[in-house]
XYZ file of N, CA and C in Angstrom:
363
model
N -4.242 43.628 34.535
C -3.510 43.702 33.294
C -3.151 42.282 32.854
N -3.319 42.016 31.561
C -3.066 40.696 30.990
C -1.639 40.622 30.474
N -0.888 39.565 30.865
C 0.498 39.387 30.442
C 0.580 38.112 29.608
N 1.168 38.231 28.434
C 1.326 37.064 27.555
C 2.466 36.194 28.060
N 2.218 34.882 28.138
C 3.256 33.952 28.557
C 3.934 33.378 27.321
N 5.239 33.293 27.359
C 5.998 32.836 26.191
C 5.765 31.362 25.884
N 5.436 30.554 26.892
C 5.260 29.123 26.646
C 3.850 28.771 26.170
N 2.944 29.717 26.111
C 1.577 29.465 25.657
C 1.469 29.780 24.170
N 0.670 28.992 23.481
C 0.453 29.202 22.054
C -0.991 29.614 21.822
N -1.205 30.251 20.705
C -2.542 30.672 20.342
C -3.306 29.457 19.812
N -4.212 28.907 20.597
C -4.936 27.692 20.221
C -5.884 27.939 19.051
N -6.474 29.108 18.957
C -7.397 29.409 17.862
C -6.647 29.433 16.538
N -5.485 30.036 16.514
C -4.700 30.083 15.279
C -4.269 28.681 14.859
N -3.920 27.833 15.814
C -3.538 26.466 15.478
C -4.712 25.691 14.889
N -5.912 25.884 15.413
C -7.083 25.186 14.893
C -7.394 25.641 13.474
N -7.234 26.922 13.202
C -7.511 27.427 11.859
C -6.449 27.001 10.853
N -5.244 26.741 11.297
C -4.189 26.347 10.367
C -4.430 24.946 9.809
N -5.236 24.119 10.479
C -5.549 22.775 9.978
C -6.507 22.815 8.792
N -7.173 23.941 8.583
C -8.149 24.041 7.499
C -7.478 23.812 6.152
N -6.320 24.389 5.928
C -5.607 24.202 4.666
C -5.183 22.753 4.491
N -4.762 22.116 5.559
C -4.335 20.722 5.483
C -5.498 19.807 5.125
N -6.665 20.020 5.719
C -7.814 19.168 5.408
C -8.273 19.368 3.972
N -8.200 20.584 3.455
C -8.543 20.815 2.052
C -7.561 20.109 1.134
N -6.282 20.126 1.473
C -5.262 19.464 0.667
C -5.472 17.950 0.647
N -5.727 17.357 1.804
C -5.954 15.907 1.879
C -7.230 15.537 1.132
N -8.243 16.355 1.226
C -9.479 16.102 0.483
C -9.268 16.138 -1.014
N -8.442 17.052 -1.489
C -8.165 17.107 -2.925
C -7.353 15.904 -3.372
N -6.488 15.373 -2.507
C -5.726 14.173 -2.861
C -6.639 12.974 -3.049
N -7.646 12.823 -2.217
C -8.537 11.672 -2.351
C -9.333 11.748 -3.644
N -9.663 12.935 -4.105
C -10.367 13.059 -5.379
C -9.444 12.720 -6.537
N -8.180 13.070 -6.446
C -7.225 12.771 -7.510
C -7.043 11.265 -7.650
N -6.968 10.553 -6.550
C -6.797 9.103 -6.592
C -7.992 8.456 -7.273
N -9.208 8.900 -6.952
C -10.392 8.343 -7.595
C -10.350 8.611 -9.094
N -9.922 9.777 -9.500
C -9.828 10.108 -10.910
C -8.740 9.280 -11.580
N -7.687 8.976 -10.860
C -6.595 8.183 -11.408
C -7.063 6.778 -11.764
N -7.902 6.170 -10.933
C -8.408 4.828 -11.217
C -9.258 4.837 -12.478
N -10.064 5.865 -12.664
C -10.870 5.976 -13.882
C -9.966 6.092 -15.101
N -8.909 6.881 -15.000
C -7.966 7.024 -16.121
C -7.262 5.719 -16.438
N -6.884 4.971 -15.410
C -6.223 3.684 -15.631
C -7.165 2.734 -16.351
N -8.438 2.704 -15.951
C -9.412 1.841 -16.626
C -9.585 2.241 -18.081
N -9.643 3.542 -18.365
C -9.800 4.008 -19.742
C -8.600 3.631 -20.594
N -7.408 3.820 -20.071
C -6.201 3.482 -20.823
C -6.057 1.977 -21.007
N -6.484 1.204 -20.013
C -6.368 -0.251 -20.105
C -7.255 -0.803 -21.210
N -8.414 -0.197 -21.422
C -9.314 -0.673 -22.467
C -8.770 -0.420 -23.865
N -7.793 0.446 -24.005
C -7.202 0.736 -25.313
C -5.927 -0.059 -25.573
N -5.445 -0.781 -24.586
C -4.203 -1.541 -24.721
C -4.532 -2.970 -25.150
N -4.055 -3.373 -26.322
C -4.365 -4.688 -26.875
C -3.790 -5.809 -26.015
N -2.568 -5.649 -25.531
C -1.939 -6.690 -24.709
C -2.707 -6.878 -23.400
N -3.195 -5.790 -22.841
C -3.968 -5.872 -21.598
C -5.285 -6.603 -21.839
N -5.953 -6.284 -22.937
C -7.224 -6.938 -23.261
C -7.017 -8.435 -23.462
N -5.925 -8.800 -24.122
C -5.615 -10.213 -24.343
C -5.357 -10.920 -23.009
N -4.659 -10.268 -22.108
C -4.371 -10.843 -20.794
C -5.648 -11.002 -19.970
N -6.568 -10.036 -20.052
C -7.847 -10.135 -19.343
C -8.639 -11.330 -19.857
N -8.628 -11.542 -21.166
C -9.332 -12.698 -21.732
C -8.723 -14.006 -21.233
N -7.395 -14.063 -21.130
C -6.745 -15.272 -20.635
C -7.107 -15.537 -19.175
N -7.227 -14.482 -18.383
C -7.604 -14.646 -16.977
C -9.050 -15.127 -16.876
N -9.945 -14.560 -17.692
C -11.351 -14.971 -17.666
C -11.513 -16.426 -18.084
N -10.721 -16.876 -19.055
C -10.810 -18.258 -19.529
C -10.100 -19.237 -18.604
N -9.307 -18.745 -17.682
C -8.609 -19.612 -16.747
C -7.261 -20.084 -17.247
N -6.767 -19.523 -18.333
C -5.463 -19.914 -18.874
C -4.348 -19.398 -17.976
N -4.458 -18.147 -17.552
C -3.457 -17.527 -16.684
C -4.023 -17.405 -15.278
N -3.332 -17.947 -14.301
C -3.795 -17.885 -12.913
C -2.918 -16.972 -12.063
N -2.060 -16.222 -12.713
C -1.144 -15.349 -11.979
C -1.832 -14.073 -11.498
N -2.922 -13.693 -12.159
C -3.596 -12.435 -11.853
C -5.019 -12.692 -11.389
N -5.585 -11.724 -10.686
C -6.990 -11.730 -10.292
C -7.684 -10.605 -11.034
N -8.932 -10.806 -11.405
C -9.695 -9.785 -12.112
C -10.726 -9.210 -11.151
N -10.633 -7.907 -10.917
C -11.551 -7.241 -9.998
C -11.875 -5.868 -10.564
N -13.153 -5.605 -10.800
C -13.606 -4.334 -11.387
C -12.913 -4.053 -12.713
N -12.773 -5.079 -13.527
C -12.138 -4.983 -14.844
C -10.681 -4.528 -14.774
N -10.056 -4.639 -13.612
C -8.634 -4.352 -13.468
C -7.931 -5.617 -13.006
N -6.747 -5.853 -13.534
C -5.966 -7.016 -13.142
C -5.160 -6.704 -11.893
N -5.115 -7.649 -10.996
C -4.321 -7.531 -9.779
C -3.462 -8.773 -9.670
N -2.291 -8.627 -9.110
C -1.493 -9.806 -8.813
C -2.239 -10.632 -7.774
N -1.903 -11.887 -7.649
C -2.605 -12.787 -6.751
C -2.328 -12.545 -5.281
N -1.836 -11.396 -4.917
C -1.531 -11.090 -3.522
C -2.590 -10.154 -2.964
N -3.106 -10.495 -1.792
C -4.114 -9.643 -1.170
C -3.737 -9.243 0.246
N -2.603 -9.720 0.724
C -2.164 -9.399 2.082
C -0.730 -8.894 2.054
N -0.365 -8.209 3.107
C 0.995 -7.702 3.242
C 1.526 -8.115 4.611
N 2.654 -8.809 4.610
C 3.336 -9.121 5.864
C 4.286 -7.972 6.169
N 4.234 -7.457 7.369
C 5.099 -6.350 7.762
C 6.068 -6.869 8.817
N 7.360 -6.793 8.518
C 8.405 -7.222 9.446
C 9.160 -5.975 9.875
N 9.182 -5.702 11.190
C 9.803 -4.483 11.704
C 10.939 -4.856 12.643
N 12.110 -4.267 12.394
C 13.233 -4.402 13.315
C 13.028 -3.363 14.410
N 12.820 -3.812 15.618
C 12.496 -2.893 16.703
C 13.671 -2.015 17.099
N 14.888 -2.441 16.814
C 16.054 -1.640 17.185
C 16.276 -0.493 16.201
N 16.312 -0.810 14.914
C 16.602 0.219 13.913
C 15.347 0.858 13.333
N 14.166 0.323 13.665
C 12.884 0.799 13.141
C 12.792 0.616 11.629
N 13.541 -0.350 11.086
C 13.496 -0.659 9.664
C 12.347 -1.623 9.426
N 11.533 -1.370 8.413
C 10.389 -2.228 8.121
C 10.497 -2.779 6.709
N 10.062 -4.012 6.548
C 9.976 -4.644 5.230
C 8.522 -5.029 4.999
N 8.042 -4.774 3.798
C 6.684 -5.122 3.421
C 6.766 -6.248 2.399
N 6.127 -7.372 2.699
C 6.208 -8.560 1.858
C 4.800 -8.895 1.382
N 4.610 -8.977 0.064
C 3.319 -9.362 -0.483
C 3.062 -10.829 -0.193
N 1.837 -11.142 0.210
C 1.479 -12.514 0.560
C 0.103 -12.832 -0.020
N -0.164 -14.113 -0.265
C -1.503 -14.488 -0.741
C -2.550 -14.263 0.344
N -3.811 -14.287 -0.066
C -4.906 -14.018 0.875
C -4.912 -15.029 2.019
N -4.793 -16.303 1.700
C -4.712 -17.339 2.730
C -3.254 -17.729 2.887
N -2.580 -17.080 3.791
C -1.146 -17.311 3.988
C -0.961 -18.196 5.217
N -0.741 -19.486 4.973
C -0.545 -20.427 6.067
C 0.870 -20.289 6.617
N 1.140 -20.987 7.709
C 2.415 -20.860 8.414
C 3.586 -21.226 7.509
N 3.434 -22.295 6.740
C 4.524 -22.729 5.862
C 4.848 -21.658 4.823
N 3.806 -21.058 4.255
C 4.010 -20.006 3.251
C 4.617 -18.757 3.889
N 4.167 -18.390 5.087
C 4.731 -17.230 5.782
C 6.202 -17.456 6.103
N 6.554 -18.675 6.521
C 7.958 -18.984 6.811
C 8.801 -18.929 5.544
N 8.260 -19.455 4.445
C 8.993 -19.412 3.176
C 9.218 -17.966 2.734
N 8.188 -17.137 2.843
C 8.327 -15.725 2.483
C 9.328 -15.023 3.392
N 9.276 -15.311 4.693
C 10.199 -14.684 5.635
C 11.643 -15.037 5.288
N 11.915 -16.320 5.048
C 13.284 -16.723 4.751
C 13.735 -16.233 3.381
N 12.831 -16.206 2.404
C 13.240 -15.782 1.065
C 13.421 -14.271 0.961
N 12.743 -13.506 1.798
C 12.842 -12.040 1.710
C 13.717 -11.442 2.811
N 13.465 -11.800 4.057
C 14.150 -11.162 5.177
C 15.512 -11.790 5.428
N 15.552 -13.110 5.595
C 16.816 -13.778 5.910
C 17.781 -13.670 4.738
N 17.260 -13.730 3.526
C 18.113 -13.578 2.341
C 18.766 -12.195 2.316
N 18.039 -11.188 2.762
C 18.535 -9.815 2.730
C 19.446 -9.502 3.918
N 19.067 -9.941 5.129
C 19.796 -9.572 6.342
C 20.675 -10.684 6.902
N 20.375 -11.928 6.575
C 21.119 -13.048 7.140
C 20.499 -13.509 8.448
N 21.075 -14.571 9.035
C 20.574 -15.119 10.297
C 21.039 -14.257 11.464
N 20.239 -14.245 12.512
C 20.653 -13.569 13.737
C 21.629 -14.460 14.492
N 22.599 -13.893 15.108
C 23.581 -14.675 15.866
C 23.000 -15.193 17.167
N 21.946 -14.560 17.654
C 21.336 -14.968 18.911
C 20.528 -16.252 18.758
N 20.095 -16.588 17.550
C 19.239 -17.770 17.370
C 20.022 -19.036 17.407
């Protein structure tokens, strides 16, 4: 005679329950792709955006990068600072080539300005 144990779970039911989650995540990735197309379409109708793209192409404005006809800020990296005690994380935008001096400046301007100096240092 077979006796069901209370601490055991139905593994087949758990595997089938992931099917809905994978369909949901798959639909999210399609929405994001569609969102980028919509942003490009709307950007082409905005006069101020078109003027800014022309300034970037001519080299007048160096604050933005042009990639796939979309403007991006000049940041391509993210510095992540995590407090191991509280598990608090800060995300700091950084340039693609972030040298030590620039990383230190970003750290002091974002983290130390917000939290202050540690007493242990």
